[in-house]
XYZ file of C-alpha atoms in Angstrom:
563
model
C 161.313 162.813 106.142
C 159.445 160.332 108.041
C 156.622 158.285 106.364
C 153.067 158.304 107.522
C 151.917 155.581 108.949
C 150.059 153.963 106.418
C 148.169 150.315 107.093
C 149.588 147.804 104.334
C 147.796 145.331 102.559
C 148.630 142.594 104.019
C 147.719 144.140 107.101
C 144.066 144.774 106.140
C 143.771 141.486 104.453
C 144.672 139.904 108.231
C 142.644 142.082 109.845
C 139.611 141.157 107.583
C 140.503 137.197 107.941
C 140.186 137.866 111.436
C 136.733 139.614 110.760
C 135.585 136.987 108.845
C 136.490 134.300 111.391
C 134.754 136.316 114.150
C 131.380 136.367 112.029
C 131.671 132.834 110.970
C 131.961 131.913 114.726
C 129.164 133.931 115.862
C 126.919 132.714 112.793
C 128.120 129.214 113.684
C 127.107 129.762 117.446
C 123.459 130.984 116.655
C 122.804 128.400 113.758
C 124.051 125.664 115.777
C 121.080 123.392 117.429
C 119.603 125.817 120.211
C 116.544 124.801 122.212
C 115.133 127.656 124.292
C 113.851 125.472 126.346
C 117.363 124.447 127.082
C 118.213 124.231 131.189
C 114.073 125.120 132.419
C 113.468 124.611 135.771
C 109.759 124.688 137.476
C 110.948 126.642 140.524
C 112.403 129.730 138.378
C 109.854 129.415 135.470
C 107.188 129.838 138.561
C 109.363 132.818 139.983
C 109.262 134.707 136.487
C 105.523 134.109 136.459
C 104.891 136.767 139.116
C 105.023 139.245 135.988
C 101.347 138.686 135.888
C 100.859 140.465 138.748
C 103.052 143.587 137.455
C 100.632 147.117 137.250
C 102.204 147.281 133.391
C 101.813 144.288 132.003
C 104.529 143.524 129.228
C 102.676 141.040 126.471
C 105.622 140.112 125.300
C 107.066 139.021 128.623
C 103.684 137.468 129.867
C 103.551 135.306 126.317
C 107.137 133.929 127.060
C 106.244 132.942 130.621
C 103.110 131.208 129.325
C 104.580 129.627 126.966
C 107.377 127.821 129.382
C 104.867 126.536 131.713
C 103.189 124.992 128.894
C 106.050 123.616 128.338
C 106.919 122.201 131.229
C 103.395 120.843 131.659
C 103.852 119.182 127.984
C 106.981 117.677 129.356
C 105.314 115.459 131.961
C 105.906 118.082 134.942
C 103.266 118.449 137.686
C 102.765 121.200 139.937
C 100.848 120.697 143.601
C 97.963 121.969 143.963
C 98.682 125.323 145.631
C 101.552 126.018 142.685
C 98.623 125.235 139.996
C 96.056 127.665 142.083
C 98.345 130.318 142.401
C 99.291 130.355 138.649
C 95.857 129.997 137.682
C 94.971 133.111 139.371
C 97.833 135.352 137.816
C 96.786 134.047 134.753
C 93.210 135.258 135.266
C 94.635 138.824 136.024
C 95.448 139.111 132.488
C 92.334 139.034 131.147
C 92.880 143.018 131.683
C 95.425 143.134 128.820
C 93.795 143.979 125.166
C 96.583 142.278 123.320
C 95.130 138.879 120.948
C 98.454 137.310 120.985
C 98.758 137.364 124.866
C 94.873 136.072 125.432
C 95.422 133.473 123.148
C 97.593 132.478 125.366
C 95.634 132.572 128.231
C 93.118 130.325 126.884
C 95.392 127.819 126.112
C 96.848 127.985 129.704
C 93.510 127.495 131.419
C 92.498 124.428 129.080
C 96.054 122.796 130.438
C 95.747 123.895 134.263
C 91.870 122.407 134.516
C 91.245 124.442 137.137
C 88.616 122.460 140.261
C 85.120 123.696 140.232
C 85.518 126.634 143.132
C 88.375 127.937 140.426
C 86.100 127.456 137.381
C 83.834 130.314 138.734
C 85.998 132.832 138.799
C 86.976 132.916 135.284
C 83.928 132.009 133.731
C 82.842 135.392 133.843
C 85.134 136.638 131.698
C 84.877 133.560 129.236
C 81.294 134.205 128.766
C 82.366 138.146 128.167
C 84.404 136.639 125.539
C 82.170 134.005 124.211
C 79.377 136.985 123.667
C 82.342 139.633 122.375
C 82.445 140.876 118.950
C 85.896 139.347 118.682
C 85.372 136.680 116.234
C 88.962 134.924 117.822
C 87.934 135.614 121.275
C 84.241 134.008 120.638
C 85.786 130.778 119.633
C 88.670 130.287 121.803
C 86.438 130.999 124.846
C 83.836 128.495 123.426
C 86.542 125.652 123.600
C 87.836 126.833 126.884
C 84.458 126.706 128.882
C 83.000 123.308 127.520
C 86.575 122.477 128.536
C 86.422 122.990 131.988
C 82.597 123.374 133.002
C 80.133 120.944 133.129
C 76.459 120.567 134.804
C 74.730 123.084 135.578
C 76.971 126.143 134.186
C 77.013 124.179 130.625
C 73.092 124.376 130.531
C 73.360 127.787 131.336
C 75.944 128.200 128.155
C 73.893 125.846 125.785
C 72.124 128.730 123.819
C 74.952 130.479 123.298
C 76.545 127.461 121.995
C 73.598 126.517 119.722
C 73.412 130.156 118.306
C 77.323 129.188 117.758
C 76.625 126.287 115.854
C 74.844 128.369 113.228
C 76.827 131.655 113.306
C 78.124 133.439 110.202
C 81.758 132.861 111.228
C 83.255 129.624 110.223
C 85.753 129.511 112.604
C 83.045 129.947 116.055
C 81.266 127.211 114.115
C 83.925 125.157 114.337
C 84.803 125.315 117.346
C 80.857 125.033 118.937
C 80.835 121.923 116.941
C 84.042 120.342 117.943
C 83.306 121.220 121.286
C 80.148 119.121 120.799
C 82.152 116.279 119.925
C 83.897 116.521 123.278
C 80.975 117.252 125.574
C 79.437 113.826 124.221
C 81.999 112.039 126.232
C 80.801 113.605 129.011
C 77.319 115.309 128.842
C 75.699 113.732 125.770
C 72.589 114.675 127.078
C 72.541 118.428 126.181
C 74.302 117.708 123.020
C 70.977 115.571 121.844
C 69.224 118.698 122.268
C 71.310 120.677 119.328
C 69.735 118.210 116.605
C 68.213 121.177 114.380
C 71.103 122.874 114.468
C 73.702 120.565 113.560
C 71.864 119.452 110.520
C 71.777 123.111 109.776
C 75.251 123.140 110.278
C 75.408 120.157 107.663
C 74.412 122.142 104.702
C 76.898 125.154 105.457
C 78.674 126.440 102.461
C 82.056 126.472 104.811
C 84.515 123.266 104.511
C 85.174 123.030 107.765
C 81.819 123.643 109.300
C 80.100 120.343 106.754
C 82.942 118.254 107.879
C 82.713 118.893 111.690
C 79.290 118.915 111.394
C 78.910 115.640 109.763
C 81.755 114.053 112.267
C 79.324 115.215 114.999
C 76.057 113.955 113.425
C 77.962 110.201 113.342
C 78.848 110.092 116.463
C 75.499 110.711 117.975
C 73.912 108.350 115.806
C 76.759 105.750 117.141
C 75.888 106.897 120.278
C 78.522 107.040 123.935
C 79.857 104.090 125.450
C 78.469 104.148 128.758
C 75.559 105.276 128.359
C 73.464 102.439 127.144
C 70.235 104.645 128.386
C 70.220 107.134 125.564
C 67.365 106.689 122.540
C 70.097 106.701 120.186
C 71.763 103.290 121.141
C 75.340 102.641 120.766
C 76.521 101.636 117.970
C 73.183 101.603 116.299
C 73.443 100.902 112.753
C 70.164 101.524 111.555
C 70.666 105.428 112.548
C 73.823 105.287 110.721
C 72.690 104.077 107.582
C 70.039 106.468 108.034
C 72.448 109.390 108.250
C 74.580 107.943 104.882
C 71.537 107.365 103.301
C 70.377 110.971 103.694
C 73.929 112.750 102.617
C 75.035 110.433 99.997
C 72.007 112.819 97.880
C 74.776 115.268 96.843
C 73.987 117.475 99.789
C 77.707 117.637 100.866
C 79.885 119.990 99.332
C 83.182 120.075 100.920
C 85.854 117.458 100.359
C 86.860 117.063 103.573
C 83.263 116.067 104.876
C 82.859 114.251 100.968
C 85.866 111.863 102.486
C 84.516 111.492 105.803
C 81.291 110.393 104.308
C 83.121 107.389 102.166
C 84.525 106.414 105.250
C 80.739 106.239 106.643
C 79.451 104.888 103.836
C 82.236 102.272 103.659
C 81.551 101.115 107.240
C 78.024 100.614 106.502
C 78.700 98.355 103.377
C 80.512 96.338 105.632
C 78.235 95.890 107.998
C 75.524 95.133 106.127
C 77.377 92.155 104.319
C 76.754 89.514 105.877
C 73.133 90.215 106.289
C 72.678 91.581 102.166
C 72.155 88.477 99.469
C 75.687 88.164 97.610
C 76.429 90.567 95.139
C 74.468 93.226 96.589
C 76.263 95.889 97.661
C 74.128 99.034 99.012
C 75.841 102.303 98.167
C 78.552 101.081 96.240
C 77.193 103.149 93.092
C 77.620 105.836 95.549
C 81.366 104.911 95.917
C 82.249 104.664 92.082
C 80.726 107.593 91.626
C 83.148 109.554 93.981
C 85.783 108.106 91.679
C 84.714 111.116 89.321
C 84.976 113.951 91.892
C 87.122 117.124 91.115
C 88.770 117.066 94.337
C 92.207 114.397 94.451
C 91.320 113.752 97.991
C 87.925 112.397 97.407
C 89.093 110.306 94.728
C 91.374 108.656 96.457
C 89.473 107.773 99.036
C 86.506 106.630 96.735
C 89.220 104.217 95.145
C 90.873 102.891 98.470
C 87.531 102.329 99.978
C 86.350 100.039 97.360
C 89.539 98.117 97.081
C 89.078 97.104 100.810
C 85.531 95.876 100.377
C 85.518 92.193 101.827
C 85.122 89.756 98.869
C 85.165 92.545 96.259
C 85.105 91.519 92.692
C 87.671 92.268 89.628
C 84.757 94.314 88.260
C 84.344 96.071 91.209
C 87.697 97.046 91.667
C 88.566 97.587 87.312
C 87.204 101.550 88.139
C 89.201 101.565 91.584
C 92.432 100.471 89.835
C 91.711 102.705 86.687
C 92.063 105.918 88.950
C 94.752 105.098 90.861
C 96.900 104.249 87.434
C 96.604 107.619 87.165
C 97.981 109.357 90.018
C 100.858 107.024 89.461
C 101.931 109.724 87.047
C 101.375 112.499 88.932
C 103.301 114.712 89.363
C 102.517 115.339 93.121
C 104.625 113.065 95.396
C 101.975 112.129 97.726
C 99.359 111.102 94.861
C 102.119 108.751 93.363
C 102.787 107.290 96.904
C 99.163 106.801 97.824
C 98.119 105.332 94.575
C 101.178 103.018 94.747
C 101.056 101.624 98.254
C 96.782 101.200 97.675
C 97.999 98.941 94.738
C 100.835 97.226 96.704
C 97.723 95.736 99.075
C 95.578 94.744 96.117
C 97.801 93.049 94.570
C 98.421 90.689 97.321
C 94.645 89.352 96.972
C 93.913 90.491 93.296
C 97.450 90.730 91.682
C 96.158 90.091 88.122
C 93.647 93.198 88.679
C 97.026 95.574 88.822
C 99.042 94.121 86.006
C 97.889 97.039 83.540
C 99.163 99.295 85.693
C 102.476 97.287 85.129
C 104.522 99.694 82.713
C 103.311 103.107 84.785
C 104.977 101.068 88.024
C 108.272 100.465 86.400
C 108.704 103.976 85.520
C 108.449 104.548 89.314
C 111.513 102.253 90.097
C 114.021 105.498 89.360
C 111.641 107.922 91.555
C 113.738 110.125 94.034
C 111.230 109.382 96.442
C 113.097 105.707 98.007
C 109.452 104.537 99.262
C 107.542 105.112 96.274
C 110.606 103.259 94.312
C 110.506 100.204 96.849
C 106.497 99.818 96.976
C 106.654 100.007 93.073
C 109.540 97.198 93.047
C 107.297 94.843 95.347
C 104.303 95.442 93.733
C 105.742 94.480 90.291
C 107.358 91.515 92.010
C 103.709 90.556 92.917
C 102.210 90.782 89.695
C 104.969 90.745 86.995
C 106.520 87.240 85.720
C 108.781 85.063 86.712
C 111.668 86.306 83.652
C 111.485 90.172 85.443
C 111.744 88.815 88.876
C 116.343 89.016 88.545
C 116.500 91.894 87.278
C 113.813 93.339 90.197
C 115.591 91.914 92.516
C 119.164 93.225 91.415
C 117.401 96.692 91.283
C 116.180 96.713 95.001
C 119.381 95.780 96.472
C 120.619 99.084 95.297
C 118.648 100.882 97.631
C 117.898 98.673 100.658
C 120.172 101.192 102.971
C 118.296 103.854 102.317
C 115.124 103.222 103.299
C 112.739 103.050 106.418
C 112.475 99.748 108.485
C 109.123 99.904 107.551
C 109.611 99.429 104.025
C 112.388 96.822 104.367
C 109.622 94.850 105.939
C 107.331 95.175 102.628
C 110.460 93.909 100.719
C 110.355 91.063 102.951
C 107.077 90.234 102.761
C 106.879 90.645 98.924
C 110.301 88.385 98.490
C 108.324 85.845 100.687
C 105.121 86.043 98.498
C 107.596 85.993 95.354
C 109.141 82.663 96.293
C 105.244 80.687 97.072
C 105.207 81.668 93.414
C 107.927 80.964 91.918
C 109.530 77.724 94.112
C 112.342 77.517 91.489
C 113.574 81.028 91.955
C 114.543 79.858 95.262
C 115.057 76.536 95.376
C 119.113 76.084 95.374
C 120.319 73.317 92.536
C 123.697 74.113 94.385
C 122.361 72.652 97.277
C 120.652 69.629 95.540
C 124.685 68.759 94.678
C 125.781 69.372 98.239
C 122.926 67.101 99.318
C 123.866 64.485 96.733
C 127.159 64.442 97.536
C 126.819 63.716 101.395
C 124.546 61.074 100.551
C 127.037 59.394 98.117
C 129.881 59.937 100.561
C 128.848 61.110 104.052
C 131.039 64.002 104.330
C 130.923 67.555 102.678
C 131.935 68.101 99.022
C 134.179 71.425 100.300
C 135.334 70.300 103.564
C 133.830 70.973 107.452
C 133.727 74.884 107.834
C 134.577 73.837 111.688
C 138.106 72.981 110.119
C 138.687 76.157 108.533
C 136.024 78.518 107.597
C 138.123 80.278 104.894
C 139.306 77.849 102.957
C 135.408 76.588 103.050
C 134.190 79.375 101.692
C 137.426 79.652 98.704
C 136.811 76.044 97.949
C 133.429 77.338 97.087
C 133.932 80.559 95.196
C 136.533 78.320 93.195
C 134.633 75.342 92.611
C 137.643 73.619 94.028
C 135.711 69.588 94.408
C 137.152 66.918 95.654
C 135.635 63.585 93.919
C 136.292 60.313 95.070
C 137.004 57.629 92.998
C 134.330 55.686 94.139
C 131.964 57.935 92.498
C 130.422 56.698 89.111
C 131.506 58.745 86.018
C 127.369 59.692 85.927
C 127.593 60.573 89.408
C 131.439 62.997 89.194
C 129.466 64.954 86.256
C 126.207 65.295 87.705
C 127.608 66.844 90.475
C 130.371 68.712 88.552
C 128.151 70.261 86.662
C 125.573 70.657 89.767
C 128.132 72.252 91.623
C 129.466 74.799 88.860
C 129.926 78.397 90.134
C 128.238 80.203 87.668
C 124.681 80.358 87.894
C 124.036 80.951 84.192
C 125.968 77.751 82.825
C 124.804 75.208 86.394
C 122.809 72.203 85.165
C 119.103 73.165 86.078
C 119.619 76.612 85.020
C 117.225 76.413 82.293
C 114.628 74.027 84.338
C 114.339 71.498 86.082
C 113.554 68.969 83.740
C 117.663 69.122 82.186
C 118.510 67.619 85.851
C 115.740 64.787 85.770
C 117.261 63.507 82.134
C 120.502 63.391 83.190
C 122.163 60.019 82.945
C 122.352 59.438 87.091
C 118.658 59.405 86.853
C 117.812 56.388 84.997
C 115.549 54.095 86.203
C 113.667 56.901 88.530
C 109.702 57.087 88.157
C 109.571 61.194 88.161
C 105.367 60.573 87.572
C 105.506 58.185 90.513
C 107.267 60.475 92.678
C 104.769 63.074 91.930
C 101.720 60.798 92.117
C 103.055 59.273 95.591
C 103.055 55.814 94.054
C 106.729 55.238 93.587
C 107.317 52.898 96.791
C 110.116 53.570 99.172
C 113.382 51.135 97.817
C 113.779 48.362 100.463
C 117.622 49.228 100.984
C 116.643 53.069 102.348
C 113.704 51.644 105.204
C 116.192 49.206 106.152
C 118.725 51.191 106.687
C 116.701 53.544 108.826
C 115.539 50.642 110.924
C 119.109 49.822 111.615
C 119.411 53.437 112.292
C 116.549 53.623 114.965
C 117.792 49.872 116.479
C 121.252 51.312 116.902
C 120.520 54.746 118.671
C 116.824 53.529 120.357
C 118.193 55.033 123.840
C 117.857 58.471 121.700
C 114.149 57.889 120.883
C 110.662 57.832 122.824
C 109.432 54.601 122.785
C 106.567 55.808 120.670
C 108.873 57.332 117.753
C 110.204 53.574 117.679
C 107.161 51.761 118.033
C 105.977 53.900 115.074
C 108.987 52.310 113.019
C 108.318 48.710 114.166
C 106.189 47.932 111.245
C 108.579 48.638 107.606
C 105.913 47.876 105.374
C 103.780 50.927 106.626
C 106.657 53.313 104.828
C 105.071 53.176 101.992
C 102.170 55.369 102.985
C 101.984 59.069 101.337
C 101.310 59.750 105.118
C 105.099 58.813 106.423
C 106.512 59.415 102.973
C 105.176 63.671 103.225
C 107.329 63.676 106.559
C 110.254 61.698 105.367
């Protein structure tokens, strides 16, 4: 009797390796690094945008369309001016369609086409539909829209609608009446001088937002426009902008975001008024400290970094400042611990004993995931911590050098640099004091010319393999062998420098006189440099010579500082 045909196991295990490979393929194909922008081309991204001209318009479609000529226009790509008109009007057809999405879109396409004044007119009807529409969205997009691309006479015939924006119930047609203010004062600052009342309105809105445009808006006017040195608010004019701090910094402003803007303000006018204030006098800075005991993080911060950036701030001044941002080094919010830490990296290269109690919080921040925090926490201890913890800092940021930013490498650097101004002896070689010894005493290298053979240079060196003439005093052979010595730890000088002046080689030197510049120049070494200079005066300008004639004048702390 025949069997039925029966599928083995084997044969559905291959069937469902094959199944699996086929998914894993696909899955790799659509996970792999897709642009859909990928291959665009202006001439068939401007064919599919005859869709806006379809009796059914698809939203979907349209959006996609929209959305690759903003594209291309975000790329750099221009279109000639009949390509530009001809889009523009499609895109004006679909003012028709009732979907948000696709309208949104629209409004973002006009802003980038700036349509000429002759096109303006045909859409601004249906902007100032939109602008009076009980569409909250629609009111605010086509308040950004119009006071992008009118100006004149249509904006005056917009300005009380845009006023009655300023103060409407909405936050979000607030907003964008007031940052559309901002703009037009590049351009029309004249009918922006006429929404005073209602800005300062604005100013004392319960919504974040609203206080902090409103408040960037109010600034600006007082600074008044470049270019137009004929309004009554004069560029730049400080008096209006102290006036403006001075009437906020009451407690009228609630939201952080405006709170921070105002330190910023407040900050600017401390500086300016510093060099005409008496010293010591600091208008507003009780203002500053006490933003340094806000609720919000944001204001803190910004309370603490603005008065560490005063000019010619005191340790008192900055002992609140400092006290703050010790603790948002333990925070347990990334960006806290990285602003607090790189705030304190720049004090401490004016006021480094001002940061030293935030020492032990610092070192805890060496082992932070975070690379950056890690390396300004290493270069701000190397700042401010002593000279025994600057090895075993420096071992620790080698560890990590790869794996940080170019940016931060360059804070190493600079910190490294500041470290060695501090401590000379860290980086002053007593090595090289024996190699320099040694060519003096002989003329030639202690290790042999690396032009001979590099290699054995450099194992000479690793092995402290020295070649000692026997010309060399006994004093001199163990200065320099123990100069020379390859281990750090155990070299002559490795406990200071004053183990190398007592050694026996030294005798008879003046160390005080050296230091006081009143040890004279021995007779034997400005002799030999005038045989020097006789021998090789075709190398020399006649005035480096002439300024040799005279051996007695070597004695000068002058010529002795460049010798």
């Amino acid at each position: 009797m025949a069997q039925p045909l029966v599928k083995k196991d084997d044969d559905r295990d291959d069937e469902a390796q094959i199944g699996t490979i086929h998914v894993n393929v696909e899955l790799h194909w659509f996970t792999a690094d897709y642009s859909p922008f990928l291959g665009i081309e202006k001439g068939a991204v401007l064919q599919e945008a005859r869709v806006f001209n379809d009796p059914q318009l698809d939203p979907r479609r349209c959006s996609q369309v929209i959305t690759k000529l903003l594209y291309l226009l975000n790329q750099g790509e221009t279109f000639t001016k009949t390509e530009a008109t001809e889009v523009f009007f499609s895109v004006t057809k679909l003012f028709q369609s009732r979907d948000i999405g696709l309208r949104r879109m629209v409004y973002l396409m006009i802003k980038e086409l700036s349509p000429s004044a002759d096109e303006v007119i045909i859409v601004t009807s249906s902007l100032m539909k939109d602008m009076t529409s009980k569409t909250d969205m629609y009111r605010a997009n086509a308040i950004r829209v119009l006071c992008r691309i009118t100006e004149g006479t249509l904006l005056t015939q917009i300005e009380r609608y845009l006023k009655q924006a300023i103060v409407d119930k909405n936050p979000v047609v607030a907003s964008a009446a007031l940052v559309s203010g901002i703009h037009l004062l590049q351009t029309n600052p004249e009918i922006v001088k006429r929404w005073s009342n209602e800005v300062q309105e604005a100013v004392q809105s319960r919504a974040a937002l609203v206080q902090f445009h409103a408040l960037g808006l109010l600034h600006q006017r007082s600074k008044g426009v470049h270019g137009h040195s004929n309004l009554q608010i004069r560029q730049n004019d400080r008096l209006a902008v102290s006036k403006l701090v001075t009437s906020l910094t009451r407690g009228t402003v609630r939201s952080p975001l405006a709170q921070c803007l105002l330190i910023r303000y407040t900050s600017q006018v401390i500086r300016e008024s510093a060099a005409s204030t008496q010293a010591g006098d600091r208008p507003f800075y009780d203002f500053l400290e006490g933003c340094l005991r806000h609720k919000a993080e944001m204001v803190i911060f910004e309370a603490a970094r603005a008065i560490t950036e005063l000019s010619g701030v005191t340790t008192r001044e900055l002992t609140p400042a400092i006290t703050v941002l010790q603790l948002f080094l333990s925070s347990s919010k990334p960006v806290l611990r990285f602003a607090a830490v790189r705030t304190l990296n720049k004090v401490a290269m004016t006021h480094p004993m001002a940061v030293t109690n935030c020492n032990i919080d610092m070192e805890s921040l060496i082992s932070d995931q975070n690379r950056s925090i890690a390396t300004l926490a290493i270069t701000t201890l190397l700042k401010t911590g002593n000279e025994s913890s600057v090895d075993r800092l420096m071992k620790q940021i080698t560890n990590f050098m790869s794996d940080i930013a170019d940016e931060f490498k360059i804070v190493v650097v600079e910190a490294i640099r500041s470290l060695c101004l501090k401590f000379p002896l860290k980086y002053r070689s007593l090595w090289a004091l024996g190699v320099l010894i040694y060519l003096m005493l002989h003329g030639e290298m202690p290790f042999g010319s690396w032009r001979e053979s590099e290699l054995d240079t450099f194992a000479k060196v690793a092995k402290g393999r020295l070649n000692l003439p026997e010309t060399f005093s006994p004093d001199a052979v163990d200065l320099l062998t123990k100069l020379l010595e390859v281990d750090e730890n155990t070299r002559l000088g490795s406990q200071g420098p004053e183990s190398v002046k007592c050694h026996p080689w030294f005798d008879g030197i003046d160390w005080k006189g050296i230091m006081d510049r009143t040890f004279p120049v021995p007779h034997e070494i400005t002799s030999r440099i005038s045989q020097h200079l006789e021998s090789h005066s075709e190398d020399y300008s006649s005035t480096l010579v002439s300024s040799f004639q005279n051996v007695e004048e070597f004695n000068i702390p002058e010529w002795l500082d460049d010798w």
